[in-house]
PDB file of C-alpha atoms in Angstrom:
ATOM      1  CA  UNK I 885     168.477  68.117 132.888  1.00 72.00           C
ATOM      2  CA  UNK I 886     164.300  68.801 132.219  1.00 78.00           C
ATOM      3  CA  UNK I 887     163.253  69.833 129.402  1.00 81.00           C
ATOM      4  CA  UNK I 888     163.196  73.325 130.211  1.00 78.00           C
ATOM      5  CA  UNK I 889     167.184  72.912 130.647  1.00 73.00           C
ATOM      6  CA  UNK I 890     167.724  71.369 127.488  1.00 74.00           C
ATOM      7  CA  UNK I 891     166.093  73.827 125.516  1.00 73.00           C
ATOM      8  CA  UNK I 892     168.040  76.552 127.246  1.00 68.00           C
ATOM      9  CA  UNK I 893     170.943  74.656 126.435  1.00 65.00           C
ATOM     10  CA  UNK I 894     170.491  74.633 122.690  1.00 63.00           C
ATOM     11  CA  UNK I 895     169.157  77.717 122.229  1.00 66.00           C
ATOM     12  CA  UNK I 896     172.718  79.170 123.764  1.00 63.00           C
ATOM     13  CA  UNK I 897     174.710  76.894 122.006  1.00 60.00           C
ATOM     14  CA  UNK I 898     172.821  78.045 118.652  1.00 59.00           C
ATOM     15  CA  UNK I 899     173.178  81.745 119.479  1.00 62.00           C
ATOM     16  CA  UNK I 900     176.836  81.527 119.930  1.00 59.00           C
ATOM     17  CA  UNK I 901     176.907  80.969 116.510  1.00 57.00           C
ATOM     18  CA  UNK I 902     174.872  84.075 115.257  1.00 60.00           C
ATOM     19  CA  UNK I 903     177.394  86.381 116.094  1.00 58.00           C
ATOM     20  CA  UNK I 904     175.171  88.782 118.040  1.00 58.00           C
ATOM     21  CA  UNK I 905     178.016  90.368 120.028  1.00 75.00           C
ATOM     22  CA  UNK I 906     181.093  91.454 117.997  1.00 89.00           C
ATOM     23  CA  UNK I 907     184.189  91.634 119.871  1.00 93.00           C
ATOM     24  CA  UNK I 908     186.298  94.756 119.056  1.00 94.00           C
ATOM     25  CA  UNK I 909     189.576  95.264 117.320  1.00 96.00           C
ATOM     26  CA  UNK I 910     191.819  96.559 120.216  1.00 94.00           C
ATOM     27  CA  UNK I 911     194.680  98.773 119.684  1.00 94.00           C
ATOM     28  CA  UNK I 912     197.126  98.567 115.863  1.00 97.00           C
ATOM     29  CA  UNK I 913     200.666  96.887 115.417  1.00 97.00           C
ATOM     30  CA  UNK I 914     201.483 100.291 116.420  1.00 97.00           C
ATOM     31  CA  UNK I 915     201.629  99.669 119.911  1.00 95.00           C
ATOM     32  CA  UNK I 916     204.229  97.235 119.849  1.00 95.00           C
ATOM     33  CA  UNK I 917     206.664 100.026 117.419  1.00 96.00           C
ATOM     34  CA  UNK I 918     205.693  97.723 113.996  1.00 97.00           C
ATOM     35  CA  UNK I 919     204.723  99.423 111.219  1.00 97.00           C
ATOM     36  CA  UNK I 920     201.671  98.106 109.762  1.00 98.00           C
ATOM     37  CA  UNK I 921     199.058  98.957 106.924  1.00 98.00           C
ATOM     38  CA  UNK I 922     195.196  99.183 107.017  1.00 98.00           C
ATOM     39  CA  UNK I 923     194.087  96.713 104.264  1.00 98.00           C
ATOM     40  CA  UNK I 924     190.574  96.091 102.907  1.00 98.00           C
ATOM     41  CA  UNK I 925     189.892  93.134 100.338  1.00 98.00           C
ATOM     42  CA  UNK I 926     187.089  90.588  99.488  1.00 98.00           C
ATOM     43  CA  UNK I 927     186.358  87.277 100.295  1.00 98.00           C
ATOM     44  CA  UNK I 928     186.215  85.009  96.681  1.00 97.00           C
ATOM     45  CA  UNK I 929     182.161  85.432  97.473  1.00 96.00           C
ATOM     46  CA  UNK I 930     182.422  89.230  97.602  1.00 97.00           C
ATOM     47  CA  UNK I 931     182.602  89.827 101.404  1.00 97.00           C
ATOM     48  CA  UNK I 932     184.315  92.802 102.369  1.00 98.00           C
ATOM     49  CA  UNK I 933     186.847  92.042 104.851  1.00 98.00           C
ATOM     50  CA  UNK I 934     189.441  94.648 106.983  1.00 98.00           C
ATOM     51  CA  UNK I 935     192.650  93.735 108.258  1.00 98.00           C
ATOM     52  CA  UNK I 936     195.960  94.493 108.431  1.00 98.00           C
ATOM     53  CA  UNK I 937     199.719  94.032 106.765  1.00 98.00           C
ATOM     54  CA  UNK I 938     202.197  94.224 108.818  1.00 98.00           C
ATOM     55  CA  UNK I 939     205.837  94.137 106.649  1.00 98.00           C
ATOM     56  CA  UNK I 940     208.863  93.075 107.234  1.00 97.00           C
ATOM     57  CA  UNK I 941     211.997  92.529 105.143  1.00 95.00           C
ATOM     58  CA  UNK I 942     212.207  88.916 104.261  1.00 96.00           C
ATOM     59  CA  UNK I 943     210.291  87.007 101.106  1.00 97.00           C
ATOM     60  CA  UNK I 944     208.426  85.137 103.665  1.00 97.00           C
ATOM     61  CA  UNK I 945     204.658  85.943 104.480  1.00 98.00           C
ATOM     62  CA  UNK I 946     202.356  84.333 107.004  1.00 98.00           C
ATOM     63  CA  UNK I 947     198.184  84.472 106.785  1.00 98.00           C
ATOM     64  CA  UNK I 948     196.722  84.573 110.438  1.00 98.00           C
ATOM     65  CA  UNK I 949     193.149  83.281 110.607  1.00 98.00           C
ATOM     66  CA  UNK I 950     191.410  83.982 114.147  1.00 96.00           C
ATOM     67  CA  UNK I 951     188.840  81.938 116.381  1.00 94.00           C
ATOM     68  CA  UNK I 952     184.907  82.197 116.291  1.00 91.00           C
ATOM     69  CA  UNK I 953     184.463  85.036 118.630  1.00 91.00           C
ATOM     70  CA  UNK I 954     187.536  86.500 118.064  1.00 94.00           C
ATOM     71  CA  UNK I 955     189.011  88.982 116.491  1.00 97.00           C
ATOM     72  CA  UNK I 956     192.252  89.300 114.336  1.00 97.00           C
ATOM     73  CA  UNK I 957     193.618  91.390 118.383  1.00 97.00           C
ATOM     74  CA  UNK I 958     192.344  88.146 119.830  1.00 95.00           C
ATOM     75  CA  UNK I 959     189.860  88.442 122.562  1.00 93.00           C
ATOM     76  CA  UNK I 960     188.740  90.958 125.114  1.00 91.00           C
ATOM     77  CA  UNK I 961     187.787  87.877 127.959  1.00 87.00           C
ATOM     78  CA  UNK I 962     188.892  90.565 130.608  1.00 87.00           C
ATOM     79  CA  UNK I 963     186.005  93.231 129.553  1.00 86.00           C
ATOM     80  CA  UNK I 964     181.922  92.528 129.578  1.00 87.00           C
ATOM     81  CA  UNK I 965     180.359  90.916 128.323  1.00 85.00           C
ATOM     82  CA  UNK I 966     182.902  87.971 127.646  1.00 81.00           C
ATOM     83  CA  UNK I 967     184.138  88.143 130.907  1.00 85.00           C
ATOM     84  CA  UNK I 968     180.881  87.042 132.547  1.00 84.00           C
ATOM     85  CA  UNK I 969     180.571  85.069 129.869  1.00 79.00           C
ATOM     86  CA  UNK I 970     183.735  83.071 130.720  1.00 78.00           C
ATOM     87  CA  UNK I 971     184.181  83.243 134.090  1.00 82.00           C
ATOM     88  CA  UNK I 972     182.163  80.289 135.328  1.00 82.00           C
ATOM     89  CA  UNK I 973     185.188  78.404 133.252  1.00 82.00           C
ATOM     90  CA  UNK I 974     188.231  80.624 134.899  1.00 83.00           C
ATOM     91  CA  UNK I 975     188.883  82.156 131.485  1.00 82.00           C
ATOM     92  CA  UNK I 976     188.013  85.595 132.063  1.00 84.00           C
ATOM     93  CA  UNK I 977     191.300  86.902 131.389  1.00 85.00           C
ATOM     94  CA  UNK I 978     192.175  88.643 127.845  1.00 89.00           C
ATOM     95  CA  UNK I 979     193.703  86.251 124.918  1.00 90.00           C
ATOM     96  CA  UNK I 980     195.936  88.795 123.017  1.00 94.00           C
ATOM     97  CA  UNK I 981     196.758  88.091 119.280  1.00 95.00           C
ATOM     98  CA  UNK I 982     199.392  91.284 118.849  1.00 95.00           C
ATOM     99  CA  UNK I 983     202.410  89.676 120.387  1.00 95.00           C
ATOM    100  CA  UNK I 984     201.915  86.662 118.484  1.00 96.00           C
ATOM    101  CA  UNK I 985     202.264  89.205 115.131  1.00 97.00           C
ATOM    102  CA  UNK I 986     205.631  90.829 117.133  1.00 96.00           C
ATOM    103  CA  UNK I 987     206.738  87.396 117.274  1.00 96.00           C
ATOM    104  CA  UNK I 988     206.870  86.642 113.731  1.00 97.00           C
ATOM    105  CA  UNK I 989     207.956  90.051 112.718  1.00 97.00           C
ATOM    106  CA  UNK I 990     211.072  89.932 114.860  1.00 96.00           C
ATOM    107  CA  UNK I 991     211.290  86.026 113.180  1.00 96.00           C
ATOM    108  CA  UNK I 992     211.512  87.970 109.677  1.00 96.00           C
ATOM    109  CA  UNK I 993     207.392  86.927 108.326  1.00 97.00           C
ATOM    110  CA  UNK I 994     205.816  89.544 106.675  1.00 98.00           C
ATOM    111  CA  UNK I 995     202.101  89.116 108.373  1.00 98.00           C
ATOM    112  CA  UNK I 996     198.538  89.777 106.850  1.00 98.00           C
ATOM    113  CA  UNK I 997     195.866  89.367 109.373  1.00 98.00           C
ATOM    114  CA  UNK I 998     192.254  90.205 109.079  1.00 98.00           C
ATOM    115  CA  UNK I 999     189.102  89.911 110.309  1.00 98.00           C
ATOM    116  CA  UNK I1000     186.527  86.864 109.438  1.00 97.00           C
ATOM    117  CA  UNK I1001     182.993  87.834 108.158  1.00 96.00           C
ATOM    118  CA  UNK I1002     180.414  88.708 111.261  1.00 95.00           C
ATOM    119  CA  UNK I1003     183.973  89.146 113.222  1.00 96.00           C
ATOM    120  CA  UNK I1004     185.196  92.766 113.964  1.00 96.00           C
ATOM    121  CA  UNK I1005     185.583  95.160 111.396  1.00 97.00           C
ATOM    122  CA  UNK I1006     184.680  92.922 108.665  1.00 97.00           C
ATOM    123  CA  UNK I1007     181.292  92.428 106.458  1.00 96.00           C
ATOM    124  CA  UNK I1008     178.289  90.524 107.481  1.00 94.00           C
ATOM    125  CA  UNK I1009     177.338  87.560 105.695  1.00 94.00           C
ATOM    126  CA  UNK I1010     174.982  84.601 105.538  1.00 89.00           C
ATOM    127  CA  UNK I1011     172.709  86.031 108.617  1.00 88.00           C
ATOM    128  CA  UNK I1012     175.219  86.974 110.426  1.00 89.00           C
ATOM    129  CA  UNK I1013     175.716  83.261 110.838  1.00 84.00           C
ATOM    130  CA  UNK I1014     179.294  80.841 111.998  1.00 86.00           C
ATOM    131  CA  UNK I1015     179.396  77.961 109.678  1.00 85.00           C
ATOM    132  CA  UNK I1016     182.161  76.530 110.922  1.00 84.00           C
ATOM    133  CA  UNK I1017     184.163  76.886 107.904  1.00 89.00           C
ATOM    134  CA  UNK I1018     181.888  76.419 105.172  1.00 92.00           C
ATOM    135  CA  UNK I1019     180.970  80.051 104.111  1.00 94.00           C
ATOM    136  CA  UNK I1020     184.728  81.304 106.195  1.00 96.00           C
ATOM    137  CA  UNK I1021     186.441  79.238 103.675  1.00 96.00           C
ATOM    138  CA  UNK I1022     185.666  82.051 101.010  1.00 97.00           C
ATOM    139  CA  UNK I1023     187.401  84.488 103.195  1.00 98.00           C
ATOM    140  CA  UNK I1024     190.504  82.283 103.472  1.00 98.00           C
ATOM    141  CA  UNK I1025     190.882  82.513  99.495  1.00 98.00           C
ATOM    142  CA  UNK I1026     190.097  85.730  99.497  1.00 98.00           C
ATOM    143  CA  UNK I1027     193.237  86.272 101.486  1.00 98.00           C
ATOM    144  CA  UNK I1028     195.037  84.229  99.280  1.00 98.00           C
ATOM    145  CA  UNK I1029     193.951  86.160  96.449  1.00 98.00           C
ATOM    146  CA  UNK I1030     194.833  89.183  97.631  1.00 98.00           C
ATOM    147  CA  UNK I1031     198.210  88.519  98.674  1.00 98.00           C
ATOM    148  CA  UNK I1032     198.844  87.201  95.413  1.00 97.00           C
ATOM    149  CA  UNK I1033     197.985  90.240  93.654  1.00 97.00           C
ATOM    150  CA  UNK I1034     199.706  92.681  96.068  1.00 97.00           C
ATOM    151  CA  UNK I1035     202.603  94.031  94.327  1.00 96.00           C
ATOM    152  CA  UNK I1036     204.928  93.685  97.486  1.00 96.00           C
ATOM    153  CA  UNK I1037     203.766  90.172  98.626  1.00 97.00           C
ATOM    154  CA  UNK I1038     202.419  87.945  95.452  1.00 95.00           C
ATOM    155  CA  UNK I1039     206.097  86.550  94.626  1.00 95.00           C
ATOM    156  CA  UNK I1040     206.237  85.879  98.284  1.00 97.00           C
ATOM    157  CA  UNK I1041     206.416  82.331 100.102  1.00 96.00           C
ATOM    158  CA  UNK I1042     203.242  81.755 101.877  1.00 97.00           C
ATOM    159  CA  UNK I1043     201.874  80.299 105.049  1.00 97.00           C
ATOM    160  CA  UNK I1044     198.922  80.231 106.979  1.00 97.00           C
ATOM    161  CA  UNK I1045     198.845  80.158 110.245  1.00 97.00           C
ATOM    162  CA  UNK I1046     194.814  79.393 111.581  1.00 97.00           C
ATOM    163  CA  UNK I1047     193.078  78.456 114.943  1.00 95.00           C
ATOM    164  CA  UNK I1048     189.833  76.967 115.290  1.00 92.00           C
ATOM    165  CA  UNK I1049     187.196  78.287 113.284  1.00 93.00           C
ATOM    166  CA  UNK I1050     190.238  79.549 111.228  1.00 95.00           C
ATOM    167  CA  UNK I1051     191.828  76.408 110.805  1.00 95.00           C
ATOM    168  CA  UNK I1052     188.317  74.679 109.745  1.00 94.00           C
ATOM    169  CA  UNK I1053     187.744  77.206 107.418  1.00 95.00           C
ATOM    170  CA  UNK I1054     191.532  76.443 105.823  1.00 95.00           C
ATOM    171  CA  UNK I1055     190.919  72.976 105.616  1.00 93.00           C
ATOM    172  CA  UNK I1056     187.507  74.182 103.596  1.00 93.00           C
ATOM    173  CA  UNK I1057     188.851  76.577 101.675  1.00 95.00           C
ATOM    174  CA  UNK I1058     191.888  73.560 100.214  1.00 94.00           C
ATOM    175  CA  UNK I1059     188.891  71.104 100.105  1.00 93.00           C
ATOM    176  CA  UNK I1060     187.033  73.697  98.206  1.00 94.00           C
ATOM    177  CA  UNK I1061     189.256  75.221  96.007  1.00 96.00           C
ATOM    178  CA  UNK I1062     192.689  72.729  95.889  1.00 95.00           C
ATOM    179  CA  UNK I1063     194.874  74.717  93.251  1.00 96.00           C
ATOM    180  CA  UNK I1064     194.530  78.216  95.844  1.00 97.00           C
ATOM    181  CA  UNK I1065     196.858  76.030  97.447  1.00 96.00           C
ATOM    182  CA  UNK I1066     199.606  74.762  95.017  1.00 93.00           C
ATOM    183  CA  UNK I1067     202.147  77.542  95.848  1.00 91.00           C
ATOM    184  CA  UNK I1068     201.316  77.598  99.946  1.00 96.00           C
ATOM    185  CA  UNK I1069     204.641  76.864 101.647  1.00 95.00           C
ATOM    186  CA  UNK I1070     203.164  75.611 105.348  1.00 95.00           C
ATOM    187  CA  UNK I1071     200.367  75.324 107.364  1.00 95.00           C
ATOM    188  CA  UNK I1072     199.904  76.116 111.063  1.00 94.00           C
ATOM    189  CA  UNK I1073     196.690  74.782 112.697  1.00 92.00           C
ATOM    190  CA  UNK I1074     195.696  75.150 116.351  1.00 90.00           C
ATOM    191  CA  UNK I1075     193.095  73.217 117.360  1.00 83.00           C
ATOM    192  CA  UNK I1076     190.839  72.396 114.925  1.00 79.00           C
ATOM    193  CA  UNK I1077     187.558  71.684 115.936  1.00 73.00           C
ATOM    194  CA  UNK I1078     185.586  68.942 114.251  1.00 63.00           C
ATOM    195  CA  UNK I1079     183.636  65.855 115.724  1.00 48.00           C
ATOM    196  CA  UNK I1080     183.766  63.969 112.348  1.00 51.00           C
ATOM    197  CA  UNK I1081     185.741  63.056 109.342  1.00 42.00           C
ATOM    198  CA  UNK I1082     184.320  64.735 106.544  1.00 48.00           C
ATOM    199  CA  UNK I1083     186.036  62.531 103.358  1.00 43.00           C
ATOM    200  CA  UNK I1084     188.055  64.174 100.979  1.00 43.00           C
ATOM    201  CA  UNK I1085     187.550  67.737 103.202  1.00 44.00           C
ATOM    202  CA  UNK I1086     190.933  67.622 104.823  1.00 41.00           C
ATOM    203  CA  UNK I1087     189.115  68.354 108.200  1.00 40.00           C
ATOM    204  CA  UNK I1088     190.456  65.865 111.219  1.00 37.00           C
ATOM    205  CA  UNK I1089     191.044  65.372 114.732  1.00 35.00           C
ATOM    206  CA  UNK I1090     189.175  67.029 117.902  1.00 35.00           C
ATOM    207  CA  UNK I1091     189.438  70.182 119.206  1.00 32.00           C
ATOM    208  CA  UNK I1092     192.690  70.483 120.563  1.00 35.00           C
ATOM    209  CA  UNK I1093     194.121  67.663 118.747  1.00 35.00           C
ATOM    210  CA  UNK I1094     196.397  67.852 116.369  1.00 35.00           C
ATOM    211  CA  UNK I1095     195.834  67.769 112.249  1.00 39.00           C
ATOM    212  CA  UNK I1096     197.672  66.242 109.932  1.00 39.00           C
ATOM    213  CA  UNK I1097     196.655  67.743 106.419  1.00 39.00           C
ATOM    214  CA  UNK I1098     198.567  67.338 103.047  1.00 39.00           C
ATOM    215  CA  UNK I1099     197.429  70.117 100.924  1.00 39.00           C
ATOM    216  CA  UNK I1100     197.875  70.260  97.263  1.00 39.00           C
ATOM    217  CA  UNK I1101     201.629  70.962  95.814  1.00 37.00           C
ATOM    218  CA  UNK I1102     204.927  69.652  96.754  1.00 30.00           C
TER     219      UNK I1102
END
Protein backbone atom coordinates (compact mmCIF):
# COMPACT_ATOMS: atom_id res chain seq x y z
CA UNK A 1 0.00 0.00 0.00
CA UNK A 2 1.30 3.98 -0.91
CA UNK A 3 0.79 6.36 1.14
CA UNK A 4 -2.26 7.55 -0.33
CA UNK A 5 -3.72 3.92 0.68
CA UNK A 6 -2.68 4.06 4.08
CA UNK A 7 -4.17 7.19 4.86
CA UNK A 8 -7.43 6.05 3.37
CA UNK A 9 -7.11 3.18 5.46
CA UNK A 10 -6.98 4.99 8.77
CA UNK A 11 -9.11 7.55 8.14
CA UNK A 12 -12.00 4.63 7.61
CA UNK A 13 -10.95 2.72 10.35
CA UNK A 14 -11.19 6.05 12.58
CA UNK A 15 -14.61 6.98 11.20
CA UNK A 16 -16.09 3.70 12.04
CA UNK A 17 -15.72 4.73 15.33
CA UNK A 18 -17.57 8.18 15.19
CA UNK A 19 -20.76 6.74 14.80
CA UNK A 20 -21.81 8.82 11.78
CA UNK A 21 -24.48 6.36 10.58
CA UNK A 22 -26.91 5.07 13.26
CA UNK A 23 -28.44 1.87 12.52
CA UNK A 24 -32.21 1.74 13.35
CA UNK A 25 -34.21 -0.07 15.94
CA UNK A 26 -36.32 -2.50 13.75
CA UNK A 27 -39.61 -3.73 14.75
CA UNK A 28 -40.66 -4.35 19.13
CA UNK A 29 -40.81 -7.79 21.05
CA UNK A 30 -44.18 -7.44 19.72
CA UNK A 31 -43.60 -9.17 16.67
CA UNK A 32 -42.64 -12.30 18.08
CA UNK A 33 -46.30 -12.20 20.57
CA UNK A 34 -43.90 -11.04 23.86
CA UNK A 35 -45.03 -8.46 25.76
CA UNK A 36 -42.50 -5.93 26.35
CA UNK A 37 -42.13 -2.33 27.93
CA UNK A 38 -40.55 0.91 26.52
CA UNK A 39 -37.92 1.86 29.18
CA UNK A 40 -35.79 5.02 29.39
CA UNK A 41 -32.92 5.35 32.12
CA UNK A 42 -29.39 6.93 32.48
CA UNK A 43 -26.09 5.84 32.16
CA UNK A 44 -24.11 6.41 35.90
CA UNK A 45 -22.60 9.62 33.73
CA UNK A 46 -26.09 10.93 32.94
CA UNK A 47 -26.60 9.56 29.38
CA UNK A 48 -30.00 9.02 28.46
CA UNK A 49 -30.43 5.66 27.17
CA UNK A 50 -33.88 3.78 25.55
CA UNK A 51 -34.51 0.26 25.62
CA UNK A 52 -36.70 -2.21 26.41
CA UNK A 53 -38.07 -4.86 29.28
CA UNK A 54 -39.32 -7.61 28.18
CA UNK A 55 -40.98 -9.80 31.40
CA UNK A 56 -41.41 -12.96 32.08
CA UNK A 57 -42.42 -14.96 35.16
CA UNK A 58 -39.34 -16.29 36.76
CA UNK A 59 -36.85 -14.29 39.41
CA UNK A 60 -34.26 -14.52 36.81
CA UNK A 61 -33.22 -11.40 34.65
CA UNK A 62 -30.67 -11.15 31.88
CA UNK A 63 -28.88 -7.57 30.66
CA UNK A 64 -28.20 -7.74 26.79
CA UNK A 65 -25.40 -5.40 25.71
CA UNK A 66 -25.13 -5.04 21.73
CA UNK A 67 -22.07 -4.64 19.22
CA UNK A 68 -20.49 -1.26 17.94
CA UNK A 69 -22.75 -0.62 15.07
CA UNK A 70 -25.48 -2.32 16.32
CA UNK A 71 -28.40 -1.90 17.77
CA UNK A 72 -30.23 -3.60 20.77
CA UNK A 73 -32.61 -5.42 17.07
CA UNK A 74 -29.10 -6.28 15.97
CA UNK A 75 -28.15 -5.17 12.56
CA UNK A 76 -29.80 -4.19 9.34
CA UNK A 77 -26.55 -5.78 7.01
CA UNK A 78 -29.38 -6.60 4.40
CA UNK A 79 -30.44 -2.71 3.88
CA UNK A 80 -27.94 0.35 2.64
CA UNK A 81 -25.82 1.45 3.60
CA UNK A 82 -24.40 -1.60 5.66
CA UNK A 83 -25.03 -3.81 3.03
CA UNK A 84 -22.51 -2.22 0.66
CA UNK A 85 -20.69 -1.75 3.41
CA UNK A 86 -20.35 -5.51 4.08
CA UNK A 87 -20.62 -7.11 1.09
CA UNK A 88 -17.04 -7.15 -0.13
CA UNK A 89 -16.81 -9.63 3.16
CA UNK A 90 -20.14 -11.85 2.21
CA UNK A 91 -21.89 -10.43 5.27
CA UNK A 92 -24.52 -8.50 3.76
CA UNK A 93 -27.21 -10.41 5.21
CA UNK A 94 -29.25 -9.03 8.42
CA UNK A 95 -27.91 -10.15 12.11
CA UNK A 96 -31.25 -10.20 14.09
CA UNK A 97 -31.10 -9.73 17.95
CA UNK A 98 -35.16 -10.40 18.58
CA UNK A 99 -35.08 -14.15 18.49
CA UNK A 100 -32.23 -14.26 20.68
CA UNK A 101 -34.73 -12.19 23.38
CA UNK A 102 -37.67 -15.06 22.33
CA UNK A 103 -35.13 -17.46 23.25
CA UNK A 104 -34.61 -16.51 26.71
CA UNK A 105 -38.17 -15.59 27.33
CA UNK A 106 -39.44 -19.04 26.41
CA UNK A 107 -36.12 -20.19 28.81
CA UNK A 108 -38.04 -18.21 31.73
CA UNK A 109 -35.25 -14.73 31.81
CA UNK A 110 -36.89 -11.71 32.29
CA UNK A 111 -34.76 -9.48 29.57
CA UNK A 112 -33.74 -5.68 29.66
CA UNK A 113 -32.08 -4.63 26.53
CA UNK A 114 -31.17 -1.19 25.43
CA UNK A 115 -29.43 0.80 23.31
CA UNK A 116 -25.56 1.99 23.87
CA UNK A 117 -24.83 5.80 23.68
CA UNK A 118 -24.34 7.09 19.79
CA UNK A 119 -26.31 3.58 19.08
CA UNK A 120 -30.07 3.79 18.08
CA UNK A 121 -32.44 5.46 20.09
CA UNK A 122 -30.11 6.33 22.76
CA UNK A 123 -28.17 9.77 23.77
CA UNK A 124 -25.07 11.05 22.21
CA UNK A 125 -22.05 11.30 24.13
CA UNK A 126 -18.35 12.07 24.08
CA UNK A 127 -18.49 13.34 20.20
CA UNK A 128 -20.43 10.97 19.18
CA UNK A 129 -17.35 8.86 19.71
CA UNK A 130 -16.82 4.46 20.31
CA UNK A 131 -14.37 4.07 23.06
CA UNK A 132 -14.34 0.72 23.11
CA UNK A 133 -15.66 0.39 26.49
CA UNK A 134 -14.27 3.12 28.35
CA UNK A 135 -17.10 5.80 28.29
CA UNK A 136 -19.89 2.42 27.37
CA UNK A 137 -18.91 1.13 30.68
CA UNK A 138 -21.12 3.96 32.31
CA UNK A 139 -24.02 2.70 30.39
CA UNK A 140 -23.49 -0.88 31.60
CA UNK A 141 -23.97 0.45 35.35
CA UNK A 142 -26.46 2.43 34.45
CA UNK A 143 -28.34 -0.70 33.55
CA UNK A 144 -27.41 -2.18 36.59
CA UNK A 145 -28.70 0.61 38.45
CA UNK A 146 -31.76 0.68 37.05
CA UNK A 147 -32.69 -2.78 37.34
CA UNK A 148 -31.90 -2.58 40.82
CA UNK A 149 -34.25 0.07 41.55
CA UNK A 150 -37.14 -1.27 39.41
CA UNK A 151 -39.72 -2.42 41.71
CA UNK A 152 -40.40 -5.70 39.64
CA UNK A 153 -36.72 -6.64 38.90
CA UNK A 154 -34.21 -5.23 41.82
CA UNK A 155 -34.68 -8.52 44.09
CA UNK A 156 -34.05 -10.33 40.89
CA UNK A 157 -30.94 -12.65 39.99
CA UNK A 158 -28.92 -10.97 37.41
CA UNK A 159 -26.92 -11.67 34.32
CA UNK A 160 -25.45 -10.02 31.58
CA UNK A 161 -25.26 -11.25 28.56
CA UNK A 162 -22.69 -8.76 26.14
CA UNK A 163 -20.97 -9.02 22.65
CA UNK A 164 -18.15 -7.10 21.55
CA UNK A 165 -18.16 -3.61 22.26
CA UNK A 166 -20.73 -4.79 24.91
CA UNK A 167 -18.69 -7.24 26.46
CA UNK A 168 -15.57 -4.66 26.61
CA UNK A 169 -17.61 -2.24 28.06
CA UNK A 170 -18.71 -5.06 30.95
CA UNK A 171 -15.36 -5.91 31.62
CA UNK A 172 -14.91 -1.82 32.11
CA UNK A 173 -17.71 -1.19 33.85
CA UNK A 174 -16.47 -4.38 36.81
CA UNK A 175 -12.91 -2.89 36.41
CA UNK A 176 -14.41 0.45 37.02
CA UNK A 177 -16.84 0.10 39.48
CA UNK A 178 -16.21 -3.71 41.23
CA UNK A 179 -19.05 -3.66 43.99
CA UNK A 180 -21.93 -2.93 40.79
CA UNK A 181 -21.02 -6.38 40.52
CA UNK A 182 -21.22 -8.23 43.92
CA UNK A 183 -24.84 -9.48 43.45
CA UNK A 184 -24.40 -10.36 39.38
CA UNK A 185 -25.23 -14.06 39.06
CA UNK A 186 -23.34 -14.80 35.41
CA UNK A 187 -21.75 -13.39 32.68
CA UNK A 188 -22.14 -14.11 28.96
CA UNK A 189 -19.43 -12.65 26.65
CA UNK A 190 -19.20 -13.09 22.88
CA UNK A 191 -16.27 -12.15 21.47
CA UNK A 192 -14.56 -9.69 23.13
CA UNK A 193 -12.39 -7.67 21.25
CA UNK A 194 -9.10 -6.54 22.70
CA UNK A 195 -5.42 -6.78 21.31
CA UNK A 196 -3.90 -6.37 24.84
CA UNK A 197 -4.08 -7.21 28.45
CA UNK A 198 -4.99 -4.26 30.22
CA UNK A 199 -3.90 -5.36 34.17
CA UNK A 200 -6.35 -5.42 36.71
CA UNK A 201 -9.23 -4.38 33.78
CA UNK A 202 -10.64 -7.84 33.43
CA UNK A 203 -10.36 -7.35 29.57
CA UNK A 204 -8.69 -10.65 27.73
CA UNK A 205 -8.43 -12.70 24.78
CA UNK A 206 -8.96 -11.70 20.91
CA UNK A 207 -11.84 -11.11 19.16
CA UNK A 208 -13.57 -14.19 18.93
CA UNK A 209 -11.77 -15.83 21.64
CA UNK A 210 -13.05 -16.71 24.55
CA UNK A 211 -12.83 -14.69 28.18
CA UNK A 212 -12.38 -15.94 31.23
CA UNK A 213 -13.34 -13.12 33.83
CA UNK A 214 -13.94 -13.56 37.66
CA UNK A 215 -15.94 -10.65 38.68
CA UNK A 216 -16.37 -9.54 42.18
CA UNK A 217 -18.76 -11.78 44.62
CA UNK A 218 -19.09 -15.40 45.11
Amino acid sequence: MDEEQISRTLDTIAAGFRGDQRAPVIGTPADLGLDYEDVSFPASDGVPLEGWFIPADSDRLVIANHPMGFTRTGLPSHLEPWCSAWAPSGNNIEIPFMPDYGLLHEAGYNVLTYDLRNHGLSGSANGGVTSSGIYEARDVLGSLAYARTRPDTGSMRMSLFSRCLGADATFAAAFQDPAAFDDVDSLVAAQPVTTKVRPGSGAVGGCGERADVHLPGP
